[in-house]
Amino acid sequence: MIELQNVSKYYTNNGVVTLGLRNVNLKLNKGEIVAITGDSGSGKSTLLNVITGVDTYEEGEILFQGNETSYFNQNDMDTFRKNYVSFIFQSYNIIDSYTVLENVMIPLLLAGKNHEEAKKQAKEIIEKVGLTKRLRHKGTKLSGGEKQRCVIARALASDSLILACDEPTGNLDSKTGDEIMRLIQEVAKDKLVLIVTHNYNQVKEIATRRIKVSDGEIIEDVSVQNCVEEEVEDTLTLNETKVKKSTYIKLALQNVISTPKKTIFTTIVFMVIAFIALILFLMMIQISYDTYSSINDNYSLCTKDRVIVYRMDHQPLDKKIIENVSHKEIYYNAFYEEQEIALNVDPTSDFFQSYKVKLTYHSLPTKHIDGRQPNHKDEYYLVFPETENNYYFVNYASAINKMFNIGTTNSKIVGEIVGVGASKDIKYPYLLCYKEYSSLILDEVTKNISVVSQCVLSDGNVLNLSRVYSDQNRIIMPMAYKEKEFKIVYKYAGLYEIELDLPIEYNMHYLEPTLCQTPTFLLPDLEEPYEAVIYTNQVKDVKKILEKQGYMVSIPADTKGEAGFFNLAIMYMFLGLSIMALLCLFFITYVILARVYASKNKDYGVLRTLGMVKSQLGRVVILEVITIGLISSILALLTFVIVYVVRPDIFFMGQKMGFGILCFYFIVMLLFSYFIARRFNRRLYKFSVNTTVKGEVARND
């Protein structure tokens, strides 16, 4: 059945080579009960491990049913053990975190049986070894004799041709040892039984053959009982049994649930990593969004239905043409929609004293946060950009029901804030009215609008004009330009301009250069429409119609902001650092989890002795780690949401969280878990089964 031809085994540790076996020649047959004896360190356990494929060999050849095994790869050897070998060890090698029932079910599940079939058959086997009353007890709750009975039940479930026993009674008292030997004899029918023992007297009643080992060599091989050697067909089956998909899931969940302390610790480690990763991820999105904002710096109001119309020849617009196109709302000379205005809340407020906002009649698509919508002209709704992350946005609620003014802090109260919201289509805060602004706010807006402008002189020279705040519409210029003709060019948002030819007698004031280094101006009253803001659901159609009429048309939502070199450098630097941080987190997590999972090496080694091949054990480990990673990611997300609700000023990046981002976050965390599990599994299979079962992987990891 099994033949060893000049087999040698060596161990290497820190460059020192140690002999395990030397030129062993041996034939073993079905039906034999072989006692392998020898002193401690003689090589008897090594011989058993090499025969059963638990350990490797360096020289010679082992034939099983006439087939050479030296060409076996790792997967072949695992399959060989599953199909042909059952084990009973001195250290029992049951999975302590599993119940008796779960331990005995493993070989049945690996044989392709479904969960219910395996459970039913395992109960019948457990009853045969007298452990029915301990069916639901974990391995840690069993006595030594009960553990060995559990191992024998598992061997019965495997129903293999070879039963390998390594000191099966070594940790038991003589009475319990005798009971175990009788059970082994009962299950030994039609099998090759190999028993490594230092106490031959305990096995001599059932042994048919005795092999004595010393210094890695066989010094004695005698038959002590007559044994009929049976002819065995020269066949070898190494087909991998197809395990049910549900088995992988159940084993993974079983591993998670059966070791609560390790699971909790692992979950905490994963959760901390997931929490940090989530913050880095959202910050990367925030910085990328700010760098490549879809809102052009020249526009602050970029709703998809907004169209701005003006003329390049600086002439007034034809209202009939403008109003003939499809529209919802039209506002003429609404320059305030792109100008900052000082909003001042009642000084007794704990919200803010002053804040720069813009005004619009148009109702923005808004995510409502608190308060209510305005229902008359003295009530207003304050809308912040969703990207806003400062103290004022954080404390938005305290502005509700507070009175405010526009302009200087000494201006008359002009309205009340009744609600607060956020919009992704604006770059600066906006103040919305019900249907129209009160006369007070219109007066303040007209008086305080500041427009960048130039004075173009008749000789072609251009003077930059600056703003002076006054109740008079006037222009102040140096005395040297008193006799010169000029025209005023108003530029709005940096993209379009209005050119006005003002009469020489217009409200002008000329001062000496020492008193007026830079000309100043006030916005004159515009009787004609030089600009129109159209809100429509058909922006492209409106643009085509008006462009055919010779008008210039701008759609703010279609313009894109440009990322400057400095912003790009900052963004790429942060992205690079974030990626490095994530990679460091990956390796830190792996090192920590490798130490945790090293304590489970024995359990994984037991599964390998039962014939679980690399791909199968890999699926279990991956599902186990992914389950913990998923739970940890959910807990990290919930923690982040709670902290964000409590302190949004610190975790402002939570504003960027959406369904798509959450999906991407979970995908990244699942991949993160997958690669950690894959790396650990690959590390696990660098060692022999024997090394893994003994826990030496942990020492070498």
mmCIF file of N, CA, C and O in Angstrom, residues 12-63:
data_model
loop_
_atom_site.group_PDB
_atom_site.id
_atom_site.type_symbol
_atom_site.label_atom_id
_atom_site.label_comp_id
_atom_site.label_asym_id
_atom_site.label_seq_id
_atom_site.Cartn_x
_atom_site.Cartn_y
_atom_site.Cartn_z
ATOM 1 N N THR A 12 16.380 22.409 8.715
ATOM 2 C CA THR A 12 17.328 23.522 8.697
ATOM 3 C C THR A 12 16.798 24.631 9.599
ATOM 4 O O THR A 12 15.667 25.088 9.437
ATOM 5 N N ASN A 13 17.598 25.045 10.542
ATOM 6 C CA ASN A 13 17.193 26.110 11.460
ATOM 7 C C ASN A 13 18.385 27.030 11.703
ATOM 8 O O ASN A 13 19.410 26.612 12.244
ATOM 9 N N ASN A 14 18.251 28.280 11.217
ATOM 10 C CA ASN A 14 19.324 29.279 11.366
ATOM 11 C C ASN A 14 20.643 28.787 10.772
ATOM 12 O O ASN A 14 21.725 28.990 11.332
ATOM 13 N N GLY A 15 20.506 28.121 9.620
ATOM 14 C CA GLY A 15 21.702 27.664 8.920
ATOM 15 C C GLY A 15 22.255 26.343 9.415
ATOM 16 O O GLY A 15 23.211 25.812 8.839
ATOM 17 N N VAL A 16 21.666 25.775 10.483
ATOM 18 C CA VAL A 16 22.135 24.503 11.039
ATOM 19 C C VAL A 16 21.251 23.381 10.509
ATOM 20 O O VAL A 16 20.029 23.428 10.648
ATOM 21 N N VAL A 17 21.858 22.367 9.881
ATOM 22 C CA VAL A 17 21.120 21.245 9.309
ATOM 23 C C VAL A 17 21.085 20.100 10.319
ATOM 24 O O VAL A 17 22.124 19.689 10.855
ATOM 25 N N THR A 18 19.864 19.582 10.567
ATOM 26 C CA THR A 18 19.668 18.489 11.523
ATOM 27 C C THR A 18 19.040 17.306 10.807
ATOM 28 O O THR A 18 18.119 17.474 10.005
ATOM 29 N N LEU A 19 19.515 16.108 11.129
ATOM 30 C CA LEU A 19 18.988 14.898 10.506
ATOM 31 C C LEU A 19 17.643 14.529 11.113
ATOM 32 O O LEU A 19 17.479 14.505 12.338
ATOM 33 N N GLY A 20 16.684 14.213 10.248
ATOM 34 C CA GLY A 20 15.392 13.723 10.711
ATOM 35 C C GLY A 20 15.240 12.245 10.423
ATOM 36 O O GLY A 20 14.958 11.439 11.313
ATOM 37 N N LEU A 21 15.455 11.855 9.173
ATOM 38 C CA LEU A 21 15.420 10.459 8.736
ATOM 39 C C LEU A 21 16.591 10.216 7.784
ATOM 40 O O LEU A 21 16.999 11.130 7.048
ATOM 41 N N ARG A 22 17.094 8.967 7.791
ATOM 42 C CA ARG A 22 18.215 8.654 6.903
ATOM 43 C C ARG A 22 17.953 7.326 6.194
ATOM 44 O O ARG A 22 17.830 6.275 6.828
ATOM 45 N N ASN A 23 17.839 7.398 4.866
ATOM 46 C CA ASN A 23 17.757 6.212 4.007
ATOM 47 C C ASN A 23 16.779 5.162 4.540
ATOM 48 O O ASN A 23 17.141 3.996 4.745
ATOM 49 N N VAL A 24 15.555 5.584 4.765
ATOM 50 C CA VAL A 24 14.536 4.677 5.289
ATOM 51 C C VAL A 24 13.913 3.891 4.145
ATOM 52 O O VAL A 24 13.458 4.469 3.148
ATOM 53 N N ASN A 25 13.874 2.562 4.289
ATOM 54 C CA ASN A 25 13.199 1.673 3.341
ATOM 55 C C ASN A 25 12.147 0.891 4.106
ATOM 56 O O ASN A 25 12.444 0.246 5.123
ATOM 57 N N LEU A 26 10.909 0.925 3.591
ATOM 58 C CA LEU A 26 9.818 0.366 4.373
ATOM 59 C C LEU A 26 8.621 0.100 3.481
ATOM 60 O O LEU A 26 8.337 0.867 2.561
ATOM 61 N N LYS A 27 7.908 -1.024 3.759
ATOM 62 C CA LYS A 27 6.652 -1.313 3.077
ATOM 63 C C LYS A 27 5.562 -1.480 4.120
ATOM 64 O O LYS A 27 5.745 -2.196 5.114
ATOM 65 N N LEU A 28 4.440 -0.840 3.896
ATOM 66 C CA LEU A 28 3.304 -0.889 4.820
ATOM 67 C C LEU A 28 2.068 -1.316 4.049
ATOM 68 O O LEU A 28 1.842 -0.856 2.923
ATOM 69 N N ASN A 29 1.263 -2.191 4.677
ATOM 70 C CA ASN A 29 0.136 -2.790 3.970
ATOM 71 C C ASN A 29 -1.183 -2.552 4.684
ATOM 72 O O ASN A 29 -1.226 -2.365 5.909
ATOM 73 N N LYS A 30 -2.248 -2.545 3.907
ATOM 74 C CA LYS A 30 -3.590 -2.410 4.440
ATOM 75 C C LYS A 30 -3.884 -3.576 5.380
ATOM 76 O O LYS A 30 -3.525 -4.726 5.111
ATOM 77 N N GLY A 31 -4.547 -3.272 6.518
ATOM 78 C CA GLY A 31 -4.886 -4.301 7.500
ATOM 79 C C GLY A 31 -3.890 -4.385 8.631
ATOM 80 O O GLY A 31 -4.158 -5.023 9.651
ATOM 81 N N GLU A 32 -2.711 -3.749 8.485
ATOM 82 C CA GLU A 32 -1.704 -3.774 9.549
ATOM 83 C C GLU A 32 -1.995 -2.702 10.597
ATOM 84 O O GLU A 32 -2.494 -1.625 10.282
ATOM 85 N N ILE A 33 -1.649 -3.034 11.834
ATOM 86 C CA ILE A 33 -1.615 -2.046 12.912
ATOM 87 C C ILE A 33 -0.160 -1.977 13.342
ATOM 88 O O ILE A 33 0.348 -2.871 14.031
ATOM 89 N N VAL A 34 0.515 -0.908 12.901
ATOM 90 C CA VAL A 34 1.966 -0.800 13.056
ATOM 91 C C VAL A 34 2.290 0.127 14.221
ATOM 92 O O VAL A 34 1.874 1.297 14.236
ATOM 93 N N ALA A 35 3.037 -0.409 15.190
ATOM 94 C CA ALA A 35 3.512 0.394 16.313
ATOM 95 C C ALA A 35 4.905 0.901 15.975
ATOM 96 O O ALA A 35 5.818 0.107 15.726
ATOM 97 N N ILE A 36 5.077 2.230 15.966
ATOM 98 C CA ILE A 36 6.378 2.845 15.686
ATOM 99 C C ILE A 36 6.924 3.361 17.012
ATOM 100 O O ILE A 36 6.343 4.267 17.625
ATOM 101 N N THR A 37 8.030 2.775 17.477
ATOM 102 C CA THR A 37 8.565 3.101 18.794
ATOM 103 C C THR A 37 9.963 3.688 18.664
ATOM 104 O O THR A 37 10.587 3.661 17.600
ATOM 105 N N GLY A 38 10.458 4.169 19.802
ATOM 106 C CA GLY A 38 11.798 4.750 19.833
ATOM 107 C C GLY A 38 11.884 5.789 20.926
ATOM 108 O O GLY A 38 10.864 6.246 21.481
ATOM 109 N N ASP A 39 13.125 6.170 21.225
ATOM 110 C CA ASP A 39 13.329 7.179 22.266
ATOM 111 C C ASP A 39 12.894 8.552 21.763
ATOM 112 O O ASP A 39 12.692 8.753 20.559
ATOM 113 N N SER A 40 12.807 9.481 22.685
ATOM 114 C CA SER A 40 12.482 10.855 22.309
ATOM 115 C C SER A 40 13.568 11.402 21.391
ATOM 116 O O SER A 40 14.764 11.263 21.675
ATOM 117 N N GLY A 41 13.131 12.025 20.276
ATOM 118 C CA GLY A 41 14.078 12.572 19.321
ATOM 119 C C GLY A 41 14.650 11.551 18.376
ATOM 120 O O GLY A 41 15.556 11.872 17.582
ATOM 121 N N SER A 42 14.148 10.324 18.420
ATOM 122 C CA SER A 42 14.692 9.269 17.553
ATOM 123 C C SER A 42 14.236 9.414 16.112
ATOM 124 O O SER A 42 14.856 8.879 15.200
ATOM 125 N N GLY A 43 13.109 10.115 15.887
ATOM 126 C CA GLY A 43 12.621 10.322 14.529
ATOM 127 C C GLY A 43 11.329 9.576 14.223
ATOM 128 O O GLY A 43 10.875 9.552 13.074
ATOM 129 N N LYS A 44 10.700 8.999 15.250
ATOM 130 C CA LYS A 44 9.479 8.226 14.997
ATOM 131 C C LYS A 44 8.322 9.107 14.546
ATOM 132 O O LYS A 44 7.583 8.749 13.617
ATOM 133 N N SER A 45 8.143 10.289 15.166
ATOM 134 C CA SER A 45 7.068 11.200 14.737
ATOM 135 C C SER A 45 7.368 11.773 13.359
ATOM 136 O O SER A 45 6.464 11.969 12.532
ATOM 137 N N THR A 46 8.658 12.022 13.091
ATOM 138 C CA THR A 46 9.054 12.517 11.767
ATOM 139 C C THR A 46 8.702 11.491 10.696
ATOM 140 O O THR A 46 8.206 11.846 9.617
ATOM 141 N N LEU A 47 8.939 10.213 11.006
ATOM 142 C CA LEU A 47 8.610 9.149 10.060
ATOM 143 C C LEU A 47 7.116 9.139 9.767
ATOM 144 O O LEU A 47 6.700 9.051 8.595
ATOM 145 N N LEU A 48 6.308 9.260 10.802
ATOM 146 C CA LEU A 48 4.850 9.274 10.619
ATOM 147 C C LEU A 48 4.426 10.479 9.777
ATOM 148 O O LEU A 48 3.593 10.354 8.864
ATOM 149 N N ASN A 49 4.987 11.638 10.071
ATOM 150 C CA ASN A 49 4.606 12.862 9.351
ATOM 151 C C ASN A 49 4.983 12.792 7.878
ATOM 152 O O ASN A 49 4.245 13.271 7.011
ATOM 153 N N VAL A 50 6.145 12.211 7.593
ATOM 154 C CA VAL A 50 6.576 12.089 6.202
ATOM 155 C C VAL A 50 5.691 11.100 5.451
ATOM 156 O O VAL A 50 5.295 11.342 4.305
ATOM 157 N N ILE A 51 5.362 9.973 6.073
ATOM 158 C CA ILE A 51 4.510 8.970 5.431
ATOM 159 C C ILE A 51 3.148 9.547 5.076
ATOM 160 O O ILE A 51 2.609 9.288 3.985
ATOM 161 N N THR A 52 2.584 10.360 5.967
ATOM 162 C CA THR A 52 1.223 10.880 5.778
ATOM 163 C C THR A 52 1.180 12.221 5.056
ATOM 164 O O THR A 52 0.099 12.783 4.861
ATOM 165 N N GLY A 53 2.346 12.746 4.675
ATOM 166 C CA GLY A 53 2.357 13.998 3.923
ATOM 167 C C GLY A 53 2.180 15.234 4.774
ATOM 168 O O GLY A 53 2.004 16.336 4.239
ATOM 169 N N VAL A 54 2.251 15.074 6.093
ATOM 170 C CA VAL A 54 2.170 16.245 6.980
ATOM 171 C C VAL A 54 3.467 17.035 6.909
ATOM 172 O O VAL A 54 3.487 18.247 7.060
ATOM 173 N N ASP A 55 4.562 16.332 6.622
ATOM 174 C CA ASP A 55 5.854 16.981 6.472
ATOM 175 C C ASP A 55 6.479 16.524 5.154
ATOM 176 O O ASP A 55 6.079 15.516 4.569
ATOM 177 N N THR A 56 7.452 17.275 4.689
ATOM 178 C CA THR A 56 8.103 16.979 3.409
ATOM 179 C C THR A 56 9.333 16.092 3.621
ATOM 180 O O THR A 56 9.768 15.869 4.764
ATOM 181 N N TYR A 57 9.893 15.610 2.532
ATOM 182 C CA TYR A 57 11.153 14.868 2.593
ATOM 183 C C TYR A 57 12.050 15.350 1.457
ATOM 184 O O TYR A 57 11.583 15.866 0.443
ATOM 185 N N GLU A 58 13.365 15.196 1.641
ATOM 186 C CA GLU A 58 14.329 15.760 0.697
ATOM 187 C C GLU A 58 14.888 14.734 -0.288
ATOM 188 O O GLU A 58 15.235 15.062 -1.420
ATOM 189 N N GLU A 59 15.030 13.490 0.140
ATOM 190 C CA GLU A 59 15.649 12.478 -0.713
ATOM 191 C C GLU A 59 14.801 11.217 -0.728
ATOM 192 O O GLU A 59 14.033 10.951 0.202
ATOM 193 N N GLY A 60 14.942 10.441 -1.790
ATOM 194 C CA GLY A 60 14.249 9.174 -1.888
ATOM 195 C C GLY A 60 12.887 9.314 -2.546
ATOM 196 O O GLY A 60 12.566 10.333 -3.176
ATOM 197 N N GLU A 61 12.057 8.301 -2.359
ATOM 198 C CA GLU A 61 10.731 8.273 -2.968
ATOM 199 C C GLU A 61 9.760 7.530 -2.060
ATOM 200 O O GLU A 61 10.119 6.550 -1.397
ATOM 201 N N ILE A 62 8.520 8.042 -2.006
ATOM 202 C CA ILE A 62 7.433 7.364 -1.304
ATOM 203 C C ILE A 62 6.375 7.023 -2.340
ATOM 204 O O ILE A 62 5.915 7.901 -3.078
ATOM 205 N N LEU A 63 6.000 5.747 -2.371
ATOM 206 C CA LEU A 63 4.983 5.293 -3.312
ATOM 207 C C LEU A 63 3.704 4.953 -2.558
ATOM 208 O O LEU A 63 3.755 4.280 -1.509
#
